[in-house]
XYZ file of C-alpha atoms in Angstrom:
389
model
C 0.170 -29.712 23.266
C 1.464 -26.088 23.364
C -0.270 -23.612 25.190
C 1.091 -21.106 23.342
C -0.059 -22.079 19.538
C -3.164 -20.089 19.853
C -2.053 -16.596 18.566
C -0.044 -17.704 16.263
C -2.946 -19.874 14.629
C -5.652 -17.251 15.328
C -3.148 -14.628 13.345
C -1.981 -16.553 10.247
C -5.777 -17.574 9.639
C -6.936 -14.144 9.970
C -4.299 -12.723 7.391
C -5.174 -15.432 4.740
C -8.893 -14.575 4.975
C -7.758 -10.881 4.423
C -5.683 -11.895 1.488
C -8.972 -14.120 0.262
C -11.526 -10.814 0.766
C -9.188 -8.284 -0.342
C -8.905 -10.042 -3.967
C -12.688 -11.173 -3.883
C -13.312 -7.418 -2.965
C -10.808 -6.317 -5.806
C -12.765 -8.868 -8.077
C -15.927 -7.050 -7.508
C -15.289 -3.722 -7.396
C -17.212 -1.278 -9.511
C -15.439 2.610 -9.995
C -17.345 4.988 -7.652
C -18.905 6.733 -10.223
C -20.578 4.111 -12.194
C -21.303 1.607 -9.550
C -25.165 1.057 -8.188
C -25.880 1.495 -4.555
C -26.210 -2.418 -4.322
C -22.395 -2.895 -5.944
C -19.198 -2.950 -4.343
C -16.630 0.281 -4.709
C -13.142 0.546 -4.004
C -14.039 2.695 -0.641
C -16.659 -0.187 0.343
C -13.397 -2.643 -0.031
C -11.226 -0.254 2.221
C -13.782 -0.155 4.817
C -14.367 -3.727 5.090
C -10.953 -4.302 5.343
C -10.388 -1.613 8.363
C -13.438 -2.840 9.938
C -12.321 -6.045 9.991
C -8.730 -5.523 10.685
C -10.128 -3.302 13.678
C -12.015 -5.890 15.184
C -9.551 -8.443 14.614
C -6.530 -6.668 16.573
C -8.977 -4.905 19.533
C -6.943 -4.782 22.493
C -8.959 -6.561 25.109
C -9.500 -10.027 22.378
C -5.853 -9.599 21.651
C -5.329 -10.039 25.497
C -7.458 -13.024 25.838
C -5.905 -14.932 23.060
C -2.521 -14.488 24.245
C -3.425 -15.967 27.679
C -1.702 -19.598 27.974
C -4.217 -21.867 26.824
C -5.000 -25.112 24.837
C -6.394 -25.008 21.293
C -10.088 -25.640 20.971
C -12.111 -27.473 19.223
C -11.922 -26.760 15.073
C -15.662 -25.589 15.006
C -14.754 -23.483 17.978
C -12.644 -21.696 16.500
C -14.779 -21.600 13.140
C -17.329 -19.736 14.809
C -15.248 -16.761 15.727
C -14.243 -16.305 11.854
C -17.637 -16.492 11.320
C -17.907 -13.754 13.617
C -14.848 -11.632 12.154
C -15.775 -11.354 8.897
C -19.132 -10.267 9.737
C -17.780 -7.147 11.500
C -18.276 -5.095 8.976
C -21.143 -4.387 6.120
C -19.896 -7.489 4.256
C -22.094 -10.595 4.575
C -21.510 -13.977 3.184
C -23.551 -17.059 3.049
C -23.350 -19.946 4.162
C -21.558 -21.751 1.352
C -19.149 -18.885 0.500
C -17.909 -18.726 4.126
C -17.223 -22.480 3.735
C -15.022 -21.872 0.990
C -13.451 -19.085 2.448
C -12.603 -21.319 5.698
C -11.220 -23.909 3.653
C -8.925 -21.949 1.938
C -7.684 -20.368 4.890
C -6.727 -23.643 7.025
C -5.316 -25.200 4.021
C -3.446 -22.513 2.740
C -1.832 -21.984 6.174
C -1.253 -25.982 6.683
C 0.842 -25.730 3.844
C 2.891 -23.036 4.982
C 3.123 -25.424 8.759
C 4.546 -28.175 6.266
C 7.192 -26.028 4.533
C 8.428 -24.274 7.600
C 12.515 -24.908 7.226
C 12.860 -24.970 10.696
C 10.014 -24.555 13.343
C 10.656 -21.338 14.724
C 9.977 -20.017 11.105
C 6.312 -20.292 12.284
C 6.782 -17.245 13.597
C 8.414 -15.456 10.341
C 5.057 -16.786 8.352
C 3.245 -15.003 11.464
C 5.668 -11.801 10.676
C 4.604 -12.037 6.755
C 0.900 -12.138 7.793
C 1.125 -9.031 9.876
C 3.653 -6.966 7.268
C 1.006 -7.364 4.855
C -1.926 -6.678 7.262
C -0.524 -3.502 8.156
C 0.169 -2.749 4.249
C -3.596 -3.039 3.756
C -4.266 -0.273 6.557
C -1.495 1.800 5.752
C -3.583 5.125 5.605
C -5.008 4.206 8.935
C -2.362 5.266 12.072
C -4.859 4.399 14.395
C -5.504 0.987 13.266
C -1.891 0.562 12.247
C -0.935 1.207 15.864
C -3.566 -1.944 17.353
C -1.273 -4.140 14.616
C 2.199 -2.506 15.404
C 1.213 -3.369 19.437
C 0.427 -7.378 18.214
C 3.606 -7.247 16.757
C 5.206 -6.467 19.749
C 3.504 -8.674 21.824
C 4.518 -11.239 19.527
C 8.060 -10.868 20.054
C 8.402 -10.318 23.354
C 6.136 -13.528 23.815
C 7.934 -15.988 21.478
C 11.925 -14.129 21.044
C 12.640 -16.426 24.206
C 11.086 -20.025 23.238
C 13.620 -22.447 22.355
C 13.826 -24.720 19.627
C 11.779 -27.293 21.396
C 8.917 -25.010 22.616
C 8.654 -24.140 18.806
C 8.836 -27.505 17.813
C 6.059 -28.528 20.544
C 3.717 -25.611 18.690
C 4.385 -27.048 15.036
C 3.429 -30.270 16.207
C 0.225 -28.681 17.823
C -0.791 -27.172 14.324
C -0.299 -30.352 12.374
C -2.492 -32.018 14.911
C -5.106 -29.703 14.310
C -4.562 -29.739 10.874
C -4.390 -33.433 10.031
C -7.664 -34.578 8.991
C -8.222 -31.282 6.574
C -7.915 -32.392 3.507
C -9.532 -30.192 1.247
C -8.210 -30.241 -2.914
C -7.915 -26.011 -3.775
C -7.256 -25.521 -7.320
C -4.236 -23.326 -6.797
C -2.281 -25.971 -5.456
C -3.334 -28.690 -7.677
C -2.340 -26.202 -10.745
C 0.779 -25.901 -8.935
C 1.144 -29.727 -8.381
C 1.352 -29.119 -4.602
C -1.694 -31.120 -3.794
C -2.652 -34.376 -4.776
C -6.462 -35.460 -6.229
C -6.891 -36.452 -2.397
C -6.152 -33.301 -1.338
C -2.373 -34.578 0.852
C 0.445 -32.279 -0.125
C 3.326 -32.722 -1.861
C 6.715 -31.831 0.055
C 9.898 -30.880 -1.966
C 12.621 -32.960 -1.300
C 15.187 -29.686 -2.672
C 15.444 -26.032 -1.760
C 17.297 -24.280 1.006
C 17.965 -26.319 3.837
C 17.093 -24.718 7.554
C 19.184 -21.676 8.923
C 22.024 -22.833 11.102
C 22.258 -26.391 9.168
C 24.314 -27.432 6.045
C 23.979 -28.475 3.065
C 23.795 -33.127 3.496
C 26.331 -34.557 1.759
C 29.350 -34.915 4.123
C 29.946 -37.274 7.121
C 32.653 -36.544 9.477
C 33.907 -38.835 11.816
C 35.788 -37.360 15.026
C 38.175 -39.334 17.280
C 37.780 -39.674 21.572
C 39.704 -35.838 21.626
C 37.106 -34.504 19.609
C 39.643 -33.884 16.599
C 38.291 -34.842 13.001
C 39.887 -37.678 11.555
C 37.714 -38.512 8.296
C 35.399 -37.190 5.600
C 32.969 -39.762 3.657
C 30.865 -37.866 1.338
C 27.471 -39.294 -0.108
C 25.127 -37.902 -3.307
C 21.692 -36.566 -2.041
C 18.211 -37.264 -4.397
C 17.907 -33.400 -3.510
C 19.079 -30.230 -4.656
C 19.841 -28.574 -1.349
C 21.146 -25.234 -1.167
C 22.155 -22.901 2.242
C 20.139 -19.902 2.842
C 22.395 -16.747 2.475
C 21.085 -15.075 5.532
C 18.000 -15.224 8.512
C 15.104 -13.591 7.980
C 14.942 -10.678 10.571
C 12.965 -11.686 13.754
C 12.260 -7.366 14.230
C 9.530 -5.004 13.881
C 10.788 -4.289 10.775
C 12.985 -6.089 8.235
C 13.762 -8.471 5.504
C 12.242 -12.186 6.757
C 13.757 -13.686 3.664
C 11.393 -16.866 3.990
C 8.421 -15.869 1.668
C 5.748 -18.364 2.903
C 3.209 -16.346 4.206
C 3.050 -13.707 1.890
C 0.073 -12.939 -0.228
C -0.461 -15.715 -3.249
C -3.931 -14.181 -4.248
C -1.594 -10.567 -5.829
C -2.477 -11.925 -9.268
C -5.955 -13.057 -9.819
C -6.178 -17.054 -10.040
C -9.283 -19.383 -9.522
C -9.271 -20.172 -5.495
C -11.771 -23.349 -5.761
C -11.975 -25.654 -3.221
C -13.241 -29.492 -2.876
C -13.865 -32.353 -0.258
C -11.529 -35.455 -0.743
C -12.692 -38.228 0.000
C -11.189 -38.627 3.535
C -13.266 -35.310 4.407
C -16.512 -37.075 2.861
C -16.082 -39.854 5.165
C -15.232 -38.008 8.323
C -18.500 -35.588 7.740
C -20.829 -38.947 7.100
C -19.259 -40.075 10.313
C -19.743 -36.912 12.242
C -23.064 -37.700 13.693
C -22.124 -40.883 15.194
C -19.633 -39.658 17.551
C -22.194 -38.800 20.466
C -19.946 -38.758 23.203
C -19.933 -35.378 25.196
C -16.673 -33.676 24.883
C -15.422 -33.383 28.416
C -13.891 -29.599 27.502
C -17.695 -28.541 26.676
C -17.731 -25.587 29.318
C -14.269 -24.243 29.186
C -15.063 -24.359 25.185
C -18.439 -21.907 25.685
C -16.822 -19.638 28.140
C -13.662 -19.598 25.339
C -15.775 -18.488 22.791
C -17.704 -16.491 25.340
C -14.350 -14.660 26.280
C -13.632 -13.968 22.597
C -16.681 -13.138 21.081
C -17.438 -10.948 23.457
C -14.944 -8.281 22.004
C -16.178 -8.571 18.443
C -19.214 -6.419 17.179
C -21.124 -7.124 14.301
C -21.354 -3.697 12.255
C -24.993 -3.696 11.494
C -25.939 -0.819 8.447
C -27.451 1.761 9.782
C -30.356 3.966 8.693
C -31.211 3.005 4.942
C -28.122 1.449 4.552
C -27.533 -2.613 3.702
C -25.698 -4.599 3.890
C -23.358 -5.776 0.818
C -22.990 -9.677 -0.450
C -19.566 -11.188 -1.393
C -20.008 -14.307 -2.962
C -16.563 -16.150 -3.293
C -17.384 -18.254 -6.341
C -17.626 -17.374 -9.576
C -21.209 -17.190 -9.985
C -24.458 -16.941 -7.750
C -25.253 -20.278 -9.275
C -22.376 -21.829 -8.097
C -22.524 -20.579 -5.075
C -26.372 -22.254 -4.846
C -25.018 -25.592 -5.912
C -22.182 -25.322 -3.236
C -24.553 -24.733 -0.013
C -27.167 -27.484 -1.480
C -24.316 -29.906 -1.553
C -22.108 -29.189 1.390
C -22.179 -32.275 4.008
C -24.822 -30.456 6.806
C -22.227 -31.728 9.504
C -19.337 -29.354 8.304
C -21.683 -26.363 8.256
C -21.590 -23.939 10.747
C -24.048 -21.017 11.557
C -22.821 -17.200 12.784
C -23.395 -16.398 16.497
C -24.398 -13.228 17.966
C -23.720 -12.940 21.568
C -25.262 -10.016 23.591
C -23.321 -9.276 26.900
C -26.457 -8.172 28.512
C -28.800 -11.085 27.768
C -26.520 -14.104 29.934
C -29.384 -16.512 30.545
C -29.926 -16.599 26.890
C -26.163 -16.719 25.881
C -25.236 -20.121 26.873
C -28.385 -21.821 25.956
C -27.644 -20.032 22.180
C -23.940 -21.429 22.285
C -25.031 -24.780 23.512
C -27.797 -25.224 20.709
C -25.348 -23.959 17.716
C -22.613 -26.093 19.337
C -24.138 -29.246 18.603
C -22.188 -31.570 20.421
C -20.998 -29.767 23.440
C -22.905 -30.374 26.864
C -22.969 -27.415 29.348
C -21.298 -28.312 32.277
C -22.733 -27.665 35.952
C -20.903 -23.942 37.187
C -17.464 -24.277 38.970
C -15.016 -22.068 40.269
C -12.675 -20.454 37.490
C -9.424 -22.908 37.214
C -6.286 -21.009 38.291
C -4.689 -18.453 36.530
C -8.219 -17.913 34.497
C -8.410 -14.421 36.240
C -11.752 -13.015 35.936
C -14.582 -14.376 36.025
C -16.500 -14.910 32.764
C -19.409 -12.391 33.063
C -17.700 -9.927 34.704
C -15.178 -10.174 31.857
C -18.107 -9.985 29.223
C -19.689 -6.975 30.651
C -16.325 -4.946 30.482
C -15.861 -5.424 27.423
């Protein structure tokens, strides 16, 4: 596995659960003037949005994840979604942050299967971030913590080769690979099949740098072509007319990536029957994951640069429910398997004996391992980490 797939996973998950609140929030909006004090404005949507788009790109998390590092464990990294979109005065329940997970690993498996050519990962990461910083364009400050991702991006990833992207691709789909959740927008699209596997084109541009199949030279011992065979393809191939720009700025040409929630569509999402059977399963597997520790003191690392905004004074919170109607939402968390559900953690830097204990319970299945001496090239150590933060 790649122990540099982390960011790039973290940062295209993060921009499609922006792209899922921002047309939820758009959804629900009520003008200023004639909205109650319990209903959501158009300012209530822009501050969510910065809030979240704050926490998300802090410096010191943005630090941490871009450390060399394995992935973790899929409700690892659940939990710290959990955590960033509670970071502002938006809550959601149990069932609608579910849904809102769902959408966002499927919609950015998809865009892992389409990638042309593997370093295109990083032009879907690039279309994530444009729009991200589109959202807080009347922020500088804000737009500044994205603009300094950005360039951490490139100057991390403009030197991997063609393998080392390859090697992360094949990380995501490894992670990915036993999500198969149905959403409506890609079954309307016939994307998705009824059991919730995509469907890959077989036409379209072909990758940048390749051409169009077709033609089979044959070359002699000098190196000098000597004959042309050409074949009929099932496909429609076409070659790209130019690369999309790997820069701050520019035109990256490939569009996966790019917001698919601009025009209001039904976003619902369902369990195929692979996922049924791999949640009834869940319980069985009792066997202490061997990564348990380095898994806490992960989340530990991370979480520990997030805040929760909690309303102050007689301020409350607001509700976003992500289905259509409170009712649906009721029938979604009574019928969600119990092993796919996950619960919000709040981790006080202050209160250590307590913190592990907390991550240990919520983490079902992880065992705390006996204290060791950070592994090399961990730096810090975890507390003192924590309480700098």
């Amino acid at each position: 596995m790649s122990a540099r797939t982390l960011p790039l996973l973290f940062l295209n998950l993060g921009g499609e659960m922006l792209y899922i609140l921002d047309q939820r929030l758009r959804a629900q909006s009520i003008p200023g003037e004639k909205a109650r004090k319990d209903e959501w404005t158009d300012v209530d949507r822009k501050r969510v949005m910065n809030d979240i788009i704050t926490t998300m790109f802090n410096k010191k998390f943005m630090e941490e994840l871009f450390k060399p590092q394995e992935l973790y464990s899929k409700k690892a990294l659940r939990t710290v979604y959990d955590r960033l979109a509670h970071a502002s005065i938006m809550r959601l329940n149990q069932a609608s942050m579910d849904k809102l997970y769902d959408l966002m690993t499927m919609a950015f498996k998809y865009q892992v299967l389409l990638c042309p050519r593997p370093k295109d990962i990083l032009l879907v990461t690039f279309n994530h971030l444009d729009a991200i910083k589109d959202f807080i364009r009347d922020s500088p400050g804000i737009l500044n913590q994205v603009d300094e991702t950005f360039r951490q991006l490139i100057e991390t990833y403009s030197c991997l080769s063609a393998g080392e992207f390859q090697l992360i691709r094949q990380t995501l789909l490894i992670f990915f690979q036993d999500m198969h959740i149905r959403v409506s927008i890609f079954l309307k699209d016939k994307v998705q099949n009824s059991n919730g596997r995509f469907v890959l084109p077989i036409s379209g541009p072909v990758p940048w740098g390749t051409e169009v199949p077709g033609l089979i030279r044959i070359f002699n011992h000098n190196g000098d072509e000597v004959k042309r065979t050409e074949f009929t393809t099932d496909g429609n191939y076409v070659t790209p007319q130019r690369e999309g720009s790997f820069d701050l700025y520019g035109d990256r040409v490939l569009k996966l990536g790019t917001n698919m929630y601009s025009v209001s569509r039904p976003v619902e999402t369902h369990m195929s029957g692979s996922s049924k059977n791999l949640a009834s399963h869940a319980k069985e597997n009792i066997v202490p994951n061997p990564l348990a520790k380095e898994e806490l003191n992960f989340l530990a690392r991370l979480l520990g640069g997030m805040e929760i905004k909690k309303p102050g004074g007689s301020e409350t919170g607001f509700r976003l429910n992500l289905f259509t109607t409170d009712e649906e939402e009721e029938h979604a968390a009574l019928t969600r398997p119990e092993e796919l559900s996950y619960k919000v953690i709040n981790i006080e830097a202050a209160q250590e004996p307590g913190r592990r204990a907390e991550l240990s319970r919520i983490l079902g299945e992880m065992e705390v391992a006996e204290p060791r001496p950070p592994s090399a090239g961990k730096g810090e150590d975890l507390l003192a980490l924590m309480d700098g933060l």
